[in-house]
């Protein structure tokens, strides 16, 4: 089946004799056992829940993995991945990461004895040069957030394999519709499901998909041991949102392309960052590893005051930290999603104060462009 068909044709109710079209919400914490000395398929929802299982299996299919795991947030998914390491181990991470991931890496991991070092991962040779005997994992996003830098995932996976390291790719900005990190050689594909997977800003969730059975066992063990799984109702909402992933992303990406073109010609815009622009650094690599440019883009305005004015004057772009929803949003990353940057990252950080990040929704693109045009003219 092609991707669009996989989104709607899957076993939504394994084993249910009533064959409901939609996966039921098993809003139960426990399952009665037939025998006192053996468990049934499910026993306790922290360990496994039928609604969650359908979502996890569906995500494994969409990411071309073998097992999926749903978490209470993107951050619990990230935290789970870091739990694969132990005190003394080190993560080599690209410097352009979501601010919350940087907060976890800088503020929490040092307490566990895990060290994170930042590198410019847009060059795989540079990653390899920085690997130390303690390095266990390479952690990247591509396109990065908010600068939309491109990491060569295939080349990075080659380095990771050669040096016996795990490669974790946060695929939130692309979704499995546009990019499949496991196919490019990554060990772990991770999502903030709060973004495009959900698409409607009504779930906070995270997803991990892997291929390797031993890795899957470790991730499951941690998910169960730490009780970080997503609740049944949120799993249901995610399953519902996922069905329209392709139609949403097609519409959002179409709008994003036209908006990136519009911004590129406006005198009030200094620079546009969008992987779909042929002038974008890493554009050919992105074209080779992804099937589209997505619906997140950034641009620099004339200055910090202009950026603030554009964000506040907009009527259709709502000021919000997240991205991936059907409604368009605007944010100033240095003041919002990326406000908590640890000191060790500052050496690399070059997020301009005038940078605005847009997440493009499914509104009529003419309305979006005329709203932006008015705000830019007034700024
Ligand atoms: N990864 C990326 C790229 C993100 O943008 C975010 C949140 O914005 C996260 C992870 C964390 O996800 P959540 O907010 O669902 O915990």
Short mmCIF file of N, CA and C in Angstrom, two decimals, residues 35-189:
data_model
loop_
_atom_site.label_atom_id
_atom_site.label_comp_id
_atom_site.label_asym_id
_atom_site.label_seq_id
_atom_site.Cartn_x
_atom_site.Cartn_y
_atom_site.Cartn_z
N UNK A 35 -7.01 -16.21 34.88
CA UNK A 35 -6.36 -17.12 35.83
C UNK A 35 -5.48 -16.31 36.78
N UNK A 36 -5.30 -16.85 37.98
CA UNK A 36 -4.50 -16.15 38.99
C UNK A 36 -3.00 -16.30 38.73
N UNK A 37 -2.64 -17.27 37.93
CA UNK A 37 -1.21 -17.51 37.75
C UNK A 37 -0.69 -17.21 36.34
N UNK A 38 -1.54 -16.55 35.50
CA UNK A 38 -1.03 -16.13 34.19
C UNK A 38 -1.77 -14.87 33.74
N UNK A 39 -1.07 -14.05 32.97
CA UNK A 39 -1.67 -12.81 32.49
C UNK A 39 -2.32 -13.00 31.14
N UNK A 40 -3.31 -12.17 30.83
CA UNK A 40 -3.89 -12.15 29.49
C UNK A 40 -3.04 -11.24 28.61
N UNK A 41 -3.61 -10.82 27.45
CA UNK A 41 -2.85 -9.99 26.52
C UNK A 41 -2.50 -8.64 27.16
N UNK A 42 -3.46 -8.10 27.93
CA UNK A 42 -3.22 -6.84 28.64
C UNK A 42 -3.53 -7.07 30.11
N UNK A 43 -2.78 -6.43 30.98
CA UNK A 43 -3.07 -6.56 32.41
C UNK A 43 -3.18 -5.22 33.11
N UNK A 44 -2.35 -4.23 32.66
CA UNK A 44 -2.29 -2.95 33.36
C UNK A 44 -1.88 -1.90 32.33
N UNK A 45 -2.61 -0.80 32.26
CA UNK A 45 -2.42 0.11 31.12
C UNK A 45 -1.05 0.79 31.06
N UNK A 46 -0.37 0.89 32.21
CA UNK A 46 1.00 1.43 32.13
C UNK A 46 1.86 0.51 31.27
N UNK A 47 1.60 -0.80 31.40
CA UNK A 47 2.40 -1.79 30.66
C UNK A 47 1.91 -2.00 29.23
N UNK A 48 0.63 -1.79 29.01
CA UNK A 48 0.09 -1.98 27.66
C UNK A 48 -1.40 -1.71 27.66
N UNK A 49 -1.87 -1.04 26.62
CA UNK A 49 -3.29 -0.70 26.51
C UNK A 49 -3.69 -0.88 25.05
N UNK A 50 -4.87 -1.47 24.79
CA UNK A 50 -5.23 -1.77 23.39
C UNK A 50 -5.29 -0.54 22.48
N UNK A 51 -5.78 0.59 22.99
CA UNK A 51 -5.84 1.79 22.13
C UNK A 51 -4.42 2.24 21.79
N UNK A 52 -3.56 2.20 22.83
CA UNK A 52 -2.17 2.60 22.61
C UNK A 52 -1.46 1.64 21.66
N UNK A 53 -1.78 0.34 21.81
CA UNK A 53 -1.11 -0.65 20.97
C UNK A 53 -1.41 -0.40 19.48
N UNK A 54 -2.66 -0.03 19.18
CA UNK A 54 -3.00 0.23 17.77
C UNK A 54 -2.19 1.42 17.26
N UNK A 55 -2.12 2.47 18.07
CA UNK A 55 -1.34 3.65 17.67
C UNK A 55 0.14 3.29 17.50
N UNK A 56 0.68 2.52 18.43
CA UNK A 56 2.10 2.19 18.38
C UNK A 56 2.40 1.31 17.15
N UNK A 57 1.50 0.38 16.86
CA UNK A 57 1.70 -0.47 15.68
C UNK A 57 1.59 0.35 14.39
N UNK A 58 0.63 1.27 14.40
CA UNK A 58 0.43 2.11 13.21
C UNK A 58 1.65 2.99 12.97
N UNK A 59 2.21 3.55 14.03
CA UNK A 59 3.41 4.39 13.87
C UNK A 59 4.60 3.57 13.39
N UNK A 60 4.69 2.31 13.86
CA UNK A 60 5.79 1.44 13.41
C UNK A 60 5.68 1.22 11.89
N UNK A 61 4.45 1.03 11.42
CA UNK A 61 4.23 0.85 9.98
C UNK A 61 4.61 2.12 9.21
N UNK A 62 4.14 3.27 9.71
CA UNK A 62 4.35 4.52 8.96
C UNK A 62 5.82 4.92 8.91
N UNK A 63 6.58 4.55 9.96
CA UNK A 63 8.02 4.90 9.97
C UNK A 63 8.89 3.75 9.45
N UNK A 64 8.27 2.72 8.87
CA UNK A 64 9.02 1.57 8.36
C UNK A 64 9.91 0.94 9.42
N UNK A 65 9.39 0.88 10.65
CA UNK A 65 10.11 0.22 11.73
C UNK A 65 9.42 -1.07 12.09
N UNK A 66 9.82 -1.66 13.21
CA UNK A 66 9.13 -2.88 13.65
C UNK A 66 8.31 -2.65 14.90
N UNK A 67 8.75 -1.67 15.74
CA UNK A 67 7.96 -1.39 16.94
C UNK A 67 7.89 0.09 17.23
N UNK A 68 6.69 0.51 17.65
CA UNK A 68 6.49 1.91 18.00
C UNK A 68 6.12 2.03 19.47
N UNK A 69 6.36 3.20 20.03
CA UNK A 69 6.06 3.47 21.44
C UNK A 69 5.47 4.86 21.55
N UNK A 70 4.36 4.98 22.27
CA UNK A 70 3.73 6.29 22.43
C UNK A 70 3.94 6.79 23.85
N UNK A 71 4.34 8.04 23.96
CA UNK A 71 4.69 8.64 25.26
C UNK A 71 3.81 9.85 25.56
N UNK A 72 3.85 10.24 26.84
CA UNK A 72 2.98 11.33 27.29
C UNK A 72 3.37 12.68 26.71
N UNK A 73 4.54 12.80 26.12
CA UNK A 73 4.95 14.03 25.44
C UNK A 73 6.17 13.73 24.58
N UNK A 74 6.50 14.67 23.72
CA UNK A 74 7.74 14.52 22.95
C UNK A 74 8.92 14.46 23.91
N UNK A 75 8.85 15.25 24.97
CA UNK A 75 9.99 15.29 25.91
C UNK A 75 10.15 13.97 26.68
N UNK A 76 9.05 13.28 27.00
CA UNK A 76 9.24 11.98 27.67
C UNK A 76 9.85 10.98 26.68
N UNK A 77 9.54 11.14 25.39
CA UNK A 77 10.17 10.28 24.38
C UNK A 77 11.68 10.56 24.34
N UNK A 78 12.04 11.85 24.35
CA UNK A 78 13.47 12.21 24.33
C UNK A 78 14.14 11.67 25.60
N UNK A 79 13.48 11.86 26.75
CA UNK A 79 14.06 11.40 28.02
C UNK A 79 14.25 9.89 27.99
N UNK A 80 13.28 9.18 27.41
CA UNK A 80 13.38 7.71 27.34
C UNK A 80 14.64 7.29 26.57
N UNK A 81 14.88 8.00 25.47
CA UNK A 81 16.04 7.67 24.64
C UNK A 81 17.34 7.89 25.44
N UNK A 82 17.37 8.95 26.22
CA UNK A 82 18.60 9.23 26.99
C UNK A 82 18.80 8.19 28.09
N UNK A 83 17.71 7.54 28.51
CA UNK A 83 17.79 6.50 29.55
C UNK A 83 18.51 5.25 29.05
N UNK A 84 18.69 5.16 27.74
CA UNK A 84 19.43 4.02 27.20
C UNK A 84 20.91 4.10 27.59
N UNK A 85 21.33 5.32 28.00
CA UNK A 85 22.73 5.54 28.35
C UNK A 85 22.91 5.44 29.87
N UNK A 86 24.17 5.44 30.29
CA UNK A 86 24.44 5.37 31.74
C UNK A 86 25.47 6.44 32.10
N UNK A 87 25.68 6.60 33.40
CA UNK A 87 26.63 7.61 33.88
C UNK A 87 27.99 7.39 33.21
N UNK A 88 28.58 8.48 32.76
CA UNK A 88 29.88 8.39 32.09
C UNK A 88 29.77 8.39 30.57
N UNK A 89 28.56 8.07 30.08
CA UNK A 89 28.35 8.07 28.63
C UNK A 89 28.13 9.50 28.13
N UNK A 90 28.27 9.64 26.83
CA UNK A 90 28.17 10.98 26.26
C UNK A 90 27.29 10.96 25.00
N UNK A 91 26.53 12.04 24.85
CA UNK A 91 25.74 12.24 23.62
C UNK A 91 26.41 13.34 22.82
N UNK A 92 26.55 13.11 21.53
CA UNK A 92 27.04 14.16 20.64
C UNK A 92 25.81 14.69 19.92
N UNK A 93 25.48 15.96 20.15
CA UNK A 93 24.23 16.48 19.59
C UNK A 93 24.51 17.67 18.70
N UNK A 94 23.66 17.82 17.68
CA UNK A 94 23.77 19.03 16.86
C UNK A 94 23.38 20.23 17.72
N UNK A 95 23.97 21.38 17.45
CA UNK A 95 23.73 22.53 18.32
C UNK A 95 22.36 23.17 18.12
N UNK A 96 21.69 22.85 17.00
CA UNK A 96 20.41 23.52 16.71
C UNK A 96 19.26 22.58 17.08
N UNK A 97 18.98 22.50 18.37
CA UNK A 97 17.94 21.60 18.86
C UNK A 97 16.79 22.39 19.45
N UNK A 98 15.64 21.76 19.50
CA UNK A 98 14.49 22.35 20.20
C UNK A 98 14.93 22.75 21.62
N UNK A 99 14.48 23.92 22.08
CA UNK A 99 14.91 24.46 23.37
C UNK A 99 14.63 23.52 24.54
N UNK A 100 13.51 22.80 24.49
CA UNK A 100 13.18 21.88 25.59
C UNK A 100 14.14 20.70 25.64
N UNK A 101 14.58 20.25 24.47
CA UNK A 101 15.56 19.16 24.42
C UNK A 101 16.88 19.66 24.99
N UNK A 102 17.23 20.90 24.63
CA UNK A 102 18.47 21.49 25.16
C UNK A 102 18.38 21.64 26.68
N UNK A 103 17.19 21.99 27.17
CA UNK A 103 17.01 22.12 28.64
C UNK A 103 17.22 20.77 29.32
N UNK A 104 16.64 19.71 28.76
CA UNK A 104 16.82 18.37 29.33
C UNK A 104 18.30 17.98 29.29
N UNK A 105 18.92 18.23 28.14
CA UNK A 105 20.33 17.84 27.98
C UNK A 105 21.24 18.63 28.93
N UNK A 106 20.93 19.93 29.08
CA UNK A 106 21.83 20.78 29.88
C UNK A 106 21.48 20.81 31.35
N UNK A 107 20.19 20.69 31.67
CA UNK A 107 19.75 20.89 33.05
C UNK A 107 19.48 19.60 33.81
N UNK A 108 19.19 18.53 33.10
CA UNK A 108 18.81 17.29 33.79
C UNK A 108 19.87 16.20 33.63
N UNK A 109 20.35 16.00 32.40
CA UNK A 109 21.29 14.89 32.17
C UNK A 109 22.56 14.97 33.02
N UNK A 110 23.12 16.18 33.25
CA UNK A 110 24.32 16.22 34.09
C UNK A 110 24.09 15.59 35.47
N UNK A 111 22.85 15.65 35.98
CA UNK A 111 22.56 15.03 37.29
C UNK A 111 22.66 13.52 37.24
N UNK A 112 22.53 12.96 36.03
CA UNK A 112 22.59 11.50 35.91
C UNK A 112 23.98 11.03 35.49
N UNK A 113 24.90 11.98 35.32
CA UNK A 113 26.26 11.62 34.93
C UNK A 113 26.43 11.44 33.43
N UNK A 114 25.38 11.79 32.66
CA UNK A 114 25.49 11.71 31.19
C UNK A 114 25.86 13.10 30.67
N UNK A 115 26.85 13.12 29.81
CA UNK A 115 27.34 14.41 29.31
C UNK A 115 26.82 14.61 27.88
N UNK A 116 26.52 15.85 27.53
CA UNK A 116 26.15 16.15 26.15
C UNK A 116 27.15 17.16 25.61
N UNK A 117 27.69 16.87 24.45
CA UNK A 117 28.55 17.85 23.78
C UNK A 117 27.89 18.24 22.48
N UNK A 118 28.00 19.53 22.14
CA UNK A 118 27.36 20.02 20.93
C UNK A 118 28.37 20.18 19.80
N UNK A 119 27.93 19.80 18.60
CA UNK A 119 28.78 19.96 17.42
C UNK A 119 27.93 20.52 16.29
N UNK A 120 28.59 20.95 15.25
CA UNK A 120 27.86 21.30 14.04
C UNK A 120 27.72 20.01 13.24
N UNK A 121 26.53 19.41 13.33
CA UNK A 121 26.32 18.09 12.73
C UNK A 121 25.94 18.18 11.25
N UNK A 122 25.92 19.41 10.71
CA UNK A 122 25.58 19.50 9.28
C UNK A 122 26.71 18.95 8.42
N UNK A 123 27.84 18.65 9.06
CA UNK A 123 28.97 18.05 8.35
C UNK A 123 29.33 16.74 9.08
N UNK A 124 29.09 15.62 8.40
CA UNK A 124 29.26 14.31 9.07
C UNK A 124 30.72 14.09 9.49
N UNK A 125 31.67 14.62 8.68
CA UNK A 125 33.09 14.46 9.04
C UNK A 125 33.38 15.19 10.35
N UNK A 126 32.71 16.31 10.54
CA UNK A 126 32.89 17.08 11.77
C UNK A 126 32.36 16.31 12.98
N UNK A 127 31.26 15.59 12.79
CA UNK A 127 30.73 14.77 13.89
C UNK A 127 31.79 13.73 14.25
N UNK A 128 32.29 13.06 13.23
CA UNK A 128 33.22 11.96 13.48
C UNK A 128 34.46 12.44 14.24
N UNK A 129 34.93 13.64 13.87
CA UNK A 129 36.12 14.20 14.53
C UNK A 129 35.90 14.40 16.03
N UNK A 130 34.65 14.68 16.40
CA UNK A 130 34.36 15.00 17.81
C UNK A 130 33.99 13.79 18.65
N UNK A 131 33.91 12.62 18.05
CA UNK A 131 33.55 11.41 18.82
C UNK A 131 34.67 11.10 19.81
N UNK A 132 34.27 10.83 21.05
CA UNK A 132 35.27 10.47 22.07
C UNK A 132 35.01 9.02 22.50
N UNK A 133 35.90 8.44 23.29
CA UNK A 133 35.67 7.06 23.74
C UNK A 133 34.37 6.93 24.55
N UNK A 134 33.88 8.05 25.13
CA UNK A 134 32.65 7.97 25.94
C UNK A 134 31.38 8.13 25.11
N UNK A 135 31.52 8.54 23.85
CA UNK A 135 30.33 8.81 23.03
C UNK A 135 29.55 7.52 22.77
N UNK A 136 28.23 7.61 23.00
CA UNK A 136 27.36 6.44 22.77
C UNK A 136 26.26 6.75 21.77
N UNK A 137 25.94 8.04 21.63
CA UNK A 137 24.78 8.37 20.79
C UNK A 137 25.01 9.69 20.05
N UNK A 138 24.49 9.72 18.81
CA UNK A 138 24.44 10.98 18.06
C UNK A 138 22.97 11.38 18.01
N UNK A 139 22.70 12.65 18.33
CA UNK A 139 21.31 13.09 18.42
C UNK A 139 21.12 14.33 17.54
N UNK A 140 20.21 14.22 16.56
CA UNK A 140 20.00 15.35 15.63
C UNK A 140 18.52 15.53 15.30
N UNK A 141 18.22 16.72 14.79
CA UNK A 141 16.92 17.00 14.15
C UNK A 141 17.25 17.38 12.71
N UNK A 142 16.40 17.05 11.77
CA UNK A 142 16.60 17.54 10.40
C UNK A 142 15.27 17.58 9.67
N UNK A 143 14.87 18.74 9.16
CA UNK A 143 15.49 20.04 9.31
C UNK A 143 15.47 20.47 10.77
N UNK A 144 16.49 21.24 11.16
CA UNK A 144 16.56 21.67 12.55
C UNK A 144 15.52 22.75 12.81
N UNK A 145 15.41 23.04 14.07
CA UNK A 145 14.33 23.91 14.51
C UNK A 145 14.96 24.96 15.42
N UNK A 146 14.97 26.21 15.10
CA UNK A 146 14.18 26.92 14.09
C UNK A 146 14.95 27.35 12.84
N UNK A 147 16.24 26.98 12.70
CA UNK A 147 17.01 27.52 11.58
C UNK A 147 16.86 26.68 10.30
N UNK A 148 16.14 25.55 10.41
CA UNK A 148 15.88 24.69 9.24
C UNK A 148 17.18 24.25 8.57
N UNK A 149 18.22 24.05 9.42
CA UNK A 149 19.47 23.51 8.87
C UNK A 149 19.25 22.03 8.51
N UNK A 150 20.02 21.58 7.54
CA UNK A 150 19.85 20.20 7.07
C UNK A 150 21.04 19.35 7.53
N UNK A 151 20.71 18.21 8.15
CA UNK A 151 21.74 17.26 8.55
C UNK A 151 21.70 16.11 7.53
N UNK A 152 22.84 15.71 7.04
CA UNK A 152 22.88 14.59 6.10
C UNK A 152 22.70 13.30 6.91
N UNK A 153 21.48 12.79 6.91
CA UNK A 153 21.16 11.66 7.80
C UNK A 153 21.86 10.37 7.37
N UNK A 154 21.96 10.16 6.06
CA UNK A 154 22.63 8.94 5.58
C UNK A 154 24.10 8.95 5.98
N UNK A 155 24.75 10.07 5.74
CA UNK A 155 26.19 10.18 6.06
C UNK A 155 26.40 10.06 7.57
N UNK A 156 25.49 10.65 8.34
CA UNK A 156 25.61 10.58 9.80
C UNK A 156 25.41 9.15 10.28
N UNK A 157 24.48 8.44 9.63
CA UNK A 157 24.24 7.04 10.00
C UNK A 157 25.46 6.17 9.70
N UNK A 158 26.14 6.49 8.61
CA UNK A 158 27.35 5.73 8.26
C UNK A 158 28.40 5.91 9.36
N UNK A 159 28.56 7.15 9.81
CA UNK A 159 29.52 7.43 10.89
C UNK A 159 29.10 6.69 12.16
N UNK A 160 27.81 6.77 12.48
CA UNK A 160 27.31 6.12 13.70
C UNK A 160 27.57 4.61 13.66
N UNK A 161 27.28 4.00 12.52
CA UNK A 161 27.48 2.54 12.39
C UNK A 161 28.96 2.19 12.53
N UNK A 162 29.79 2.97 11.80
CA UNK A 162 31.23 2.69 11.81
C UNK A 162 31.80 2.76 13.22
N UNK A 163 31.26 3.70 14.04
CA UNK A 163 31.82 3.90 15.37
C UNK A 163 31.00 3.23 16.47
N UNK A 164 30.02 2.43 16.06
CA UNK A 164 29.23 1.67 17.03
C UNK A 164 28.34 2.53 17.92
N UNK A 165 27.80 3.63 17.36
CA UNK A 165 26.96 4.54 18.15
C UNK A 165 25.50 4.45 17.71
N UNK A 166 24.60 4.83 18.61
CA UNK A 166 23.20 4.92 18.24
C UNK A 166 22.96 6.27 17.58
N UNK A 167 22.13 6.28 16.55
CA UNK A 167 21.74 7.56 15.94
C UNK A 167 20.25 7.77 16.18
N UNK A 168 19.93 8.86 16.88
CA UNK A 168 18.52 9.21 17.13
C UNK A 168 18.19 10.46 16.32
N UNK A 169 17.12 10.38 15.53
CA UNK A 169 16.71 11.52 14.70
C UNK A 169 15.32 11.98 15.14
N UNK A 170 15.24 13.23 15.55
CA UNK A 170 13.94 13.84 15.86
C UNK A 170 13.32 14.26 14.53
N UNK A 171 12.25 13.58 14.15
CA UNK A 171 11.64 13.74 12.82
C UNK A 171 10.38 14.62 12.88
N UNK A 172 10.24 15.39 13.97
CA UNK A 172 8.98 16.13 14.19
C UNK A 172 8.64 17.11 13.08
N UNK A 173 9.64 17.78 12.50
CA UNK A 173 9.31 18.81 11.50
C UNK A 173 8.88 18.20 10.16
N UNK A 174 9.21 16.94 9.94
CA UNK A 174 8.89 16.30 8.65
C UNK A 174 7.68 15.38 8.71
N UNK A 175 7.55 14.61 9.79
CA UNK A 175 6.54 13.54 9.92
C UNK A 175 6.94 12.37 9.02
N UNK A 176 6.41 11.18 9.29
CA UNK A 176 6.79 10.02 8.45
C UNK A 176 6.32 10.15 7.01
N UNK A 177 5.42 11.06 6.74
CA UNK A 177 4.98 11.25 5.36
C UNK A 177 6.12 11.78 4.49
N UNK A 178 6.93 12.65 5.07
CA UNK A 178 7.96 13.31 4.26
C UNK A 178 9.36 12.76 4.46
N UNK A 179 9.60 12.05 5.55
CA UNK A 179 10.97 11.56 5.79
C UNK A 179 10.93 10.36 6.73
N UNK A 180 11.75 9.35 6.43
CA UNK A 180 11.82 8.16 7.28
C UNK A 180 13.26 7.91 7.71
N UNK A 181 13.63 8.41 8.88
CA UNK A 181 15.03 8.29 9.34
C UNK A 181 15.54 6.85 9.38
N UNK A 182 14.67 5.89 9.72
CA UNK A 182 15.15 4.50 9.82
C UNK A 182 15.61 3.99 8.46
N UNK A 183 14.92 4.41 7.40
CA UNK A 183 15.32 4.00 6.04
C UNK A 183 16.68 4.59 5.67
N UNK A 184 17.04 5.69 6.32
CA UNK A 184 18.31 6.35 6.01
C UNK A 184 19.43 5.83 6.91
N UNK A 185 19.10 4.88 7.79
CA UNK A 185 20.14 4.26 8.60
C UNK A 185 20.12 4.63 10.07
N UNK A 186 19.17 5.50 10.47
CA UNK A 186 19.09 5.86 11.90
C UNK A 186 18.57 4.66 12.70
N UNK A 187 18.89 4.64 14.00
CA UNK A 187 18.41 3.56 14.87
C UNK A 187 17.06 3.92 15.48
N UNK A 188 16.87 5.22 15.72
CA UNK A 188 15.65 5.67 16.42
C UNK A 188 15.04 6.85 15.68
N UNK A 189 13.75 6.73 15.34
CA UNK A 189 13.01 7.88 14.80
C UNK A 189 12.11 8.36 15.92
#
